Amino acid sequence: MRKKIVAGNWKMNTLPAEGVELAKGVVAQRGEVCECVNFIVCPPFTHLAQVAEALQGSTVELGAQNCAAEAKGAYTGEVAASMIAALGCKYVILGHSERRQYYGETSETLNKKMEQVYANGLTPIYCVGENLDEREAGNHFAVCKQQIEEVVFNLTEEQFKNLVIAYEPVWAIGTGKTATAEQAQEIHAYIREVLASKFGAAAAECPILYGGSCKPSNAAEIFAKEDVDGGLIGGAALKAEDFIGIGKGFMA
Ligand code: PEP
Protein backbone atom coordinates (compact mmCIF):
# COMPACT_ATOMS: atom_id res chain seq x y z
CA MET A 1 0.00 0.00 0.00
CA ARG A 2 1.45 3.32 -1.06
CA LYS A 3 1.42 6.25 1.35
CA LYS A 4 -1.41 8.75 0.82
CA ILE A 5 -0.08 12.28 1.19
CA VAL A 6 -1.52 15.78 1.20
CA ALA A 7 1.32 18.30 1.35
CA GLY A 8 0.84 22.06 1.60
CA ASN A 9 3.30 24.40 -0.08
CA TRP A 10 2.68 27.75 1.57
CA LYS A 11 5.18 29.45 -0.77
CA MET A 12 6.08 33.03 0.30
CA ASN A 13 2.87 33.53 2.26
CA THR A 14 2.00 34.16 5.93
CA LEU A 15 3.88 36.02 8.63
CA PRO A 16 5.10 33.82 11.49
CA ALA A 17 2.05 34.41 13.72
CA GLU A 18 -0.30 33.71 10.79
CA GLY A 19 1.62 30.54 9.97
CA VAL A 20 1.30 29.32 13.54
CA GLU A 21 -2.46 29.97 13.44
CA LEU A 22 -2.76 28.10 10.16
CA ALA A 23 -0.77 25.15 11.51
CA LYS A 24 -2.94 25.07 14.64
CA GLY A 25 -6.03 25.05 12.44
CA VAL A 26 -4.69 22.09 10.47
CA VAL A 27 -3.90 20.23 13.71
CA ALA A 28 -7.35 20.99 15.12
CA GLN A 29 -9.15 19.67 12.04
CA ARG A 30 -6.80 16.81 11.20
CA GLY A 31 -8.97 14.34 13.12
CA GLU A 32 -11.73 14.75 10.51
CA VAL A 33 -9.64 12.71 8.08
CA CYS A 34 -8.49 9.09 8.31
CA GLU A 35 -5.06 8.57 9.92
CA CYS A 36 -4.15 6.76 6.71
CA VAL A 37 -3.71 10.17 5.05
CA ASN A 38 -0.40 11.88 5.84
CA PHE A 39 -0.56 15.67 6.09
CA ILE A 40 2.58 17.74 5.60
CA VAL A 41 2.88 21.53 5.84
CA CYS A 42 5.76 23.42 4.22
CA PRO A 43 5.94 26.99 5.59
CA PRO A 44 8.60 29.59 4.76
CA PHE A 45 11.99 29.04 6.44
CA THR A 46 11.37 31.96 8.82
CA HIS A 47 8.65 30.18 10.75
CA LEU A 48 9.67 26.55 10.56
CA ALA A 49 10.66 26.52 14.24
CA GLN A 50 7.41 28.08 15.44
CA VAL A 51 5.28 25.87 13.23
CA ALA A 52 7.24 22.82 14.44
CA GLU A 53 6.19 23.76 17.96
CA ALA A 54 2.54 24.19 16.90
CA LEU A 55 2.60 20.71 15.33
CA GLN A 56 4.04 19.00 18.39
CA GLY A 57 1.96 16.08 19.60
CA SER A 58 0.06 15.86 16.28
CA THR A 59 0.63 13.62 13.27
CA VAL A 60 0.93 16.60 10.92
CA GLU A 61 4.49 16.64 9.59
CA LEU A 62 6.79 19.49 8.66
CA GLY A 63 8.60 20.17 5.40
CA ALA A 64 10.65 22.97 3.86
CA GLN A 65 10.21 24.46 0.41
CA ASN A 66 13.86 24.34 -0.62
CA CYS A 67 17.39 23.88 0.70
CA ALA A 68 20.93 24.75 -0.26
CA ALA A 69 22.98 22.66 -2.67
CA GLU A 70 25.98 22.81 -0.31
CA ALA A 71 26.44 21.47 3.22
CA LYS A 72 27.60 24.72 4.88
CA GLY A 73 29.95 27.65 4.54
CA ALA A 74 30.17 30.93 2.66
CA TYR A 75 26.83 30.84 0.83
CA THR A 76 25.12 34.06 1.91
CA GLY A 77 21.38 33.78 2.23
CA GLU A 78 21.21 30.01 1.82
CA VAL A 79 19.68 27.52 4.25
CA ALA A 80 21.35 24.13 4.64
CA ALA A 81 19.46 20.83 4.74
CA SER A 82 21.07 20.15 8.15
CA MET A 83 19.50 23.36 9.52
CA ILE A 84 16.08 22.36 8.26
CA ALA A 85 16.45 18.88 9.72
CA ALA A 86 17.50 20.36 13.07
CA LEU A 87 14.22 22.30 13.18
CA GLY A 88 12.18 19.12 12.86
CA CYS A 89 11.53 18.98 9.12
CA LYS A 90 11.05 15.56 7.58
CA TYR A 91 10.54 16.66 3.97
CA VAL A 92 11.93 19.16 1.46
CA ILE A 93 10.24 20.22 -1.77
CA LEU A 94 12.83 20.15 -4.56
CA GLY A 95 12.60 21.28 -8.16
CA HIS A 96 9.33 23.18 -7.88
CA SER A 97 8.61 24.82 -11.24
CA GLU A 98 8.82 28.28 -9.63
CA ARG A 99 12.38 27.49 -8.53
CA ARG A 100 13.26 26.12 -11.95
CA GLN A 101 11.69 29.12 -13.71
CA TYR A 102 12.59 32.09 -11.48
CA TYR A 103 15.82 30.89 -9.84
CA GLY A 104 17.31 28.93 -12.70
CA GLU A 105 17.42 25.59 -10.91
CA THR A 106 18.84 22.95 -13.19
CA SER A 107 19.17 19.22 -12.85
CA GLU A 108 22.80 19.77 -11.91
CA THR A 109 21.78 21.92 -8.91
CA LEU A 110 19.00 19.55 -8.00
CA ASN A 111 21.37 16.58 -7.94
CA LYS A 112 23.49 18.41 -5.37
CA LYS A 113 20.42 19.33 -3.32
CA MET A 114 19.25 15.71 -3.40
CA GLU A 115 22.60 14.67 -1.95
CA GLN A 116 22.20 17.15 0.93
CA VAL A 117 18.61 16.11 1.57
CA TYR A 118 19.50 12.42 1.89
CA ALA A 119 22.68 13.11 3.86
CA ASN A 120 20.46 14.76 6.48
CA GLY A 121 17.82 12.06 6.68
CA LEU A 122 15.14 14.09 4.91
CA THR A 123 12.68 12.96 2.24
CA PRO A 124 12.57 14.94 -1.00
CA ILE A 125 9.28 15.81 -2.66
CA TYR A 126 10.65 16.09 -6.18
CA CYS A 127 8.51 18.11 -8.60
CA VAL A 128 8.25 17.48 -12.32
CA GLY A 129 5.89 18.84 -14.93
CA GLU A 130 5.55 20.51 -18.31
CA ASN A 131 4.60 24.06 -19.25
CA LEU A 132 1.71 24.94 -21.52
CA ASP A 133 3.74 25.03 -24.75
CA GLU A 134 5.20 21.63 -23.96
CA ARG A 135 1.75 20.20 -23.22
CA GLU A 136 0.28 21.66 -26.42
CA ALA A 137 3.15 20.24 -28.46
CA GLY A 138 2.52 16.83 -26.91
CA ASN A 139 5.90 16.86 -25.20
CA HIS A 140 4.68 16.42 -21.62
CA PHE A 141 5.76 12.78 -21.42
CA ALA A 142 9.26 13.56 -22.68
CA VAL A 143 9.66 16.54 -20.33
CA CYS A 144 8.71 14.54 -17.24
CA LYS A 145 10.89 11.64 -18.34
CA GLN A 146 13.91 13.91 -18.74
CA GLN A 147 13.36 15.60 -15.35
CA ILE A 148 13.26 12.15 -13.75
CA GLU A 149 16.16 10.64 -15.66
CA GLU A 150 18.47 13.56 -14.96
CA VAL A 151 17.88 13.55 -11.20
CA VAL A 152 15.98 10.56 -9.82
CA PHE A 153 17.98 8.04 -11.86
CA ASN A 154 21.09 9.14 -9.96
CA LEU A 155 19.64 7.95 -6.64
CA THR A 156 20.62 4.65 -5.08
CA GLU A 157 17.95 1.98 -4.62
CA GLU A 158 17.97 2.77 -0.90
CA GLN A 159 17.43 6.49 -1.51
CA PHE A 160 14.68 5.82 -4.03
CA LYS A 161 12.68 4.03 -1.34
CA ASN A 162 12.49 7.37 0.45
CA LEU A 163 11.25 9.62 -2.33
CA VAL A 164 7.99 11.38 -3.12
CA ILE A 165 7.31 12.65 -6.64
CA ALA A 166 4.91 15.49 -7.39
CA TYR A 167 3.59 15.84 -10.92
CA GLU A 168 2.70 19.50 -11.35
CA PRO A 169 1.75 20.73 -14.81
CA VAL A 170 3.01 24.32 -14.80
CA TRP A 171 -0.12 25.49 -16.66
CA ALA A 172 -2.26 24.33 -13.75
CA ILE A 173 -0.28 25.93 -10.92
CA GLY A 174 -2.11 28.87 -9.38
CA THR A 175 -4.17 29.32 -12.56
CA GLY A 176 -7.43 27.70 -11.48
CA LYS A 177 -7.00 25.26 -14.39
CA THR A 178 -6.74 21.69 -13.19
CA ALA A 179 -5.61 18.69 -15.17
CA THR A 180 -8.53 16.33 -15.60
CA ALA A 181 -8.43 13.20 -13.49
CA GLU A 182 -7.78 11.26 -16.72
CA GLN A 183 -4.86 13.50 -17.70
CA ALA A 184 -3.40 13.11 -14.21
CA GLN A 185 -3.78 9.32 -14.26
CA GLU A 186 -2.28 9.04 -17.74
CA ILE A 187 0.91 10.85 -16.81
CA HIS A 188 1.19 9.43 -13.29
CA ALA A 189 1.05 5.92 -14.76
CA TYR A 190 3.68 6.94 -17.28
CA ILE A 191 5.94 8.40 -14.57
CA ARG A 192 5.61 5.15 -12.62
CA GLU A 193 6.61 3.23 -15.75
CA VAL A 194 9.70 5.42 -16.17
CA LEU A 195 10.59 4.85 -12.50
CA ALA A 196 10.09 1.09 -12.92
CA SER A 197 12.47 1.02 -15.89
CA LYS A 198 15.23 1.97 -13.44
CA PHE A 199 14.07 0.81 -10.01
CA GLY A 200 11.86 -2.16 -10.89
CA ALA A 201 9.18 -3.25 -8.42
CA ALA A 202 10.10 -0.48 -5.96
CA ALA A 203 8.37 1.98 -8.32
CA ALA A 204 5.03 0.56 -7.22
CA GLU A 205 5.73 1.91 -3.72
CA CYS A 206 6.68 5.47 -4.71
CA PRO A 207 3.96 8.04 -3.88
CA ILE A 208 3.20 10.29 -6.85
CA LEU A 209 1.25 13.43 -5.92
CA TYR A 210 -0.74 15.65 -8.24
CA GLY A 211 -0.30 19.43 -7.96
CA GLY A 212 -2.04 22.27 -9.75
CA SER A 213 -5.17 24.10 -8.55
CA CYS A 214 -6.25 21.15 -6.45
CA LYS A 215 -9.15 22.04 -4.15
CA PRO A 216 -11.76 20.28 -2.00
CA SER A 217 -14.19 20.20 -4.93
CA ASN A 218 -11.88 18.33 -7.33
CA ALA A 219 -9.65 16.30 -5.01
CA ALA A 220 -11.89 13.24 -4.71
CA GLU A 221 -12.09 12.71 -8.46
CA ILE A 222 -8.34 13.09 -8.96
CA PHE A 223 -7.35 11.02 -5.88
CA ALA A 224 -9.66 8.19 -7.01
CA LYS A 225 -7.27 7.43 -9.86
CA GLU A 226 -5.04 4.42 -9.37
CA ASP A 227 -1.68 6.12 -9.72
CA VAL A 228 -2.52 9.35 -7.90
CA ASP A 229 -1.41 9.11 -4.27
CA GLY A 230 -2.38 12.55 -3.07
CA GLY A 231 -1.63 16.18 -3.75
CA LEU A 232 0.90 18.97 -3.44
CA ILE A 233 -1.27 21.95 -2.67
CA GLY A 234 -0.47 25.65 -3.09
CA GLY A 235 -3.27 28.20 -2.73
CA ALA A 236 -5.74 25.89 -1.01
CA ALA A 237 -3.15 25.01 1.66
CA LEU A 238 -3.46 28.52 3.07
CA LYS A 239 -6.86 27.80 4.62
CA ALA A 240 -6.93 24.94 7.12
CA GLU A 241 -10.48 24.01 6.18
CA ASP A 242 -9.66 23.72 2.46
CA PHE A 243 -6.43 21.86 3.11
CA ILE A 244 -8.16 19.32 5.31
CA GLY A 245 -11.09 19.29 2.87
CA ILE A 246 -8.69 18.12 0.17
CA GLY A 247 -7.60 15.26 2.45
CA LYS A 248 -11.25 14.27 2.75
CA GLY A 249 -11.08 13.59 -0.98
CA PHE A 250 -9.58 10.21 -0.06
CA MET A 251 -12.67 9.32 1.95
CA ALA A 252 -15.30 10.25 -0.65
C1 PEP B 1 2.10 24.41 -6.20
O1 PEP B 1 2.66 25.46 -6.45
O2 PEP B 1 2.77 23.46 -5.76
C2 PEP B 1 0.67 24.31 -6.44
C3 PEP B 1 0.17 23.13 -6.68
O3 PEP B 1 -0.04 25.49 -6.42
P1 PEP B 1 -1.64 25.67 -6.59
O4 PEP B 1 -2.30 24.58 -5.78
O5 PEP B 1 -1.92 27.03 -6.05
O6 PEP B 1 -1.94 25.54 -8.04
mmCIF file of C-alpha atoms in Angstrom, residues 7-13 65 93-102 125-132 134-135 144 147 166-180 183 188 209-215 218 222 231-238:
data_model
loop_
_atom_site.group_PDB
_atom_site.id
_atom_site.type_symbol
_atom_site.label_atom_id
_atom_site.label_comp_id
_atom_site.label_asym_id
_atom_site.label_seq_id
_atom_site.Cartn_x
_atom_site.Cartn_y
_atom_site.Cartn_z
ATOM 1 C CA ALA A 7 1.323 18.305 1.348
ATOM 2 C CA GLY A 8 0.838 22.061 1.603
ATOM 3 C CA ASN A 9 3.297 24.404 -0.082
ATOM 4 C CA TRP A 10 2.682 27.750 1.572
ATOM 5 C CA LYS A 11 5.182 29.449 -0.769
ATOM 6 C CA MET A 12 6.075 33.034 0.303
ATOM 7 C CA ASN A 13 2.865 33.533 2.257
ATOM 8 C CA GLN A 65 10.214 24.458 0.406
ATOM 9 C CA ILE A 93 10.242 20.217 -1.771
ATOM 10 C CA LEU A 94 12.835 20.145 -4.564
ATOM 11 C CA GLY A 95 12.604 21.278 -8.161
ATOM 12 C CA HIS A 96 9.335 23.179 -7.880
ATOM 13 C CA SER A 97 8.608 24.821 -11.241
ATOM 14 C CA GLU A 98 8.816 28.276 -9.628
ATOM 15 C CA ARG A 99 12.382 27.488 -8.531
ATOM 16 C CA ARG A 100 13.263 26.119 -11.954
ATOM 17 C CA GLN A 101 11.689 29.124 -13.708
ATOM 18 C CA TYR A 102 12.585 32.090 -11.476
ATOM 19 C CA ILE A 125 9.278 15.814 -2.662
ATOM 20 C CA TYR A 126 10.651 16.092 -6.176
ATOM 21 C CA CYS A 127 8.506 18.107 -8.600
ATOM 22 C CA VAL A 128 8.253 17.476 -12.323
ATOM 23 C CA GLY A 129 5.894 18.845 -14.931
ATOM 24 C CA GLU A 130 5.552 20.508 -18.312
ATOM 25 C CA ASN A 131 4.601 24.059 -19.245
ATOM 26 C CA LEU A 132 1.705 24.943 -21.518
ATOM 27 C CA GLU A 134 5.197 21.625 -23.962
ATOM 28 C CA ARG A 135 1.747 20.199 -23.218
ATOM 29 C CA CYS A 144 8.710 14.544 -17.238
ATOM 30 C CA GLN A 147 13.360 15.603 -15.354
ATOM 31 C CA ALA A 166 4.911 15.493 -7.394
ATOM 32 C CA TYR A 167 3.586 15.844 -10.923
ATOM 33 C CA GLU A 168 2.701 19.505 -11.346
ATOM 34 C CA PRO A 169 1.752 20.733 -14.812
ATOM 35 C CA VAL A 170 3.009 24.324 -14.802
ATOM 36 C CA TRP A 171 -0.120 25.487 -16.657
ATOM 37 C CA ALA A 172 -2.258 24.331 -13.751
ATOM 38 C CA ILE A 173 -0.284 25.925 -10.919
ATOM 39 C CA GLY A 174 -2.109 28.870 -9.384
ATOM 40 C CA THR A 175 -4.170 29.319 -12.561
ATOM 41 C CA GLY A 176 -7.426 27.705 -11.475
ATOM 42 C CA LYS A 177 -7.001 25.265 -14.392
ATOM 43 C CA THR A 178 -6.743 21.687 -13.189
ATOM 44 C CA ALA A 179 -5.611 18.694 -15.172
ATOM 45 C CA THR A 180 -8.531 16.330 -15.605
ATOM 46 C CA GLN A 183 -4.860 13.505 -17.705
ATOM 47 C CA HIS A 188 1.189 9.429 -13.289
ATOM 48 C CA LEU A 209 1.253 13.427 -5.916
ATOM 49 C CA TYR A 210 -0.741 15.652 -8.236
ATOM 50 C CA GLY A 211 -0.303 19.430 -7.961
ATOM 51 C CA GLY A 212 -2.036 22.273 -9.754
ATOM 52 C CA SER A 213 -5.167 24.101 -8.554
ATOM 53 C CA CYS A 214 -6.246 21.154 -6.451
ATOM 54 C CA LYS A 215 -9.145 22.038 -4.146
ATOM 55 C CA ASN A 218 -11.885 18.333 -7.330
ATOM 56 C CA ILE A 222 -8.336 13.087 -8.957
ATOM 57 C CA GLY A 231 -1.631 16.178 -3.754
ATOM 58 C CA LEU A 232 0.898 18.965 -3.444
ATOM 59 C CA ILE A 233 -1.273 21.953 -2.672
ATOM 60 C CA GLY A 234 -0.472 25.646 -3.086
ATOM 61 C CA GLY A 235 -3.269 28.199 -2.729
ATOM 62 C CA ALA A 236 -5.741 25.887 -1.006
ATOM 63 C CA ALA A 237 -3.149 25.005 1.658
ATOM 64 C CA LEU A 238 -3.463 28.523 3.075
#
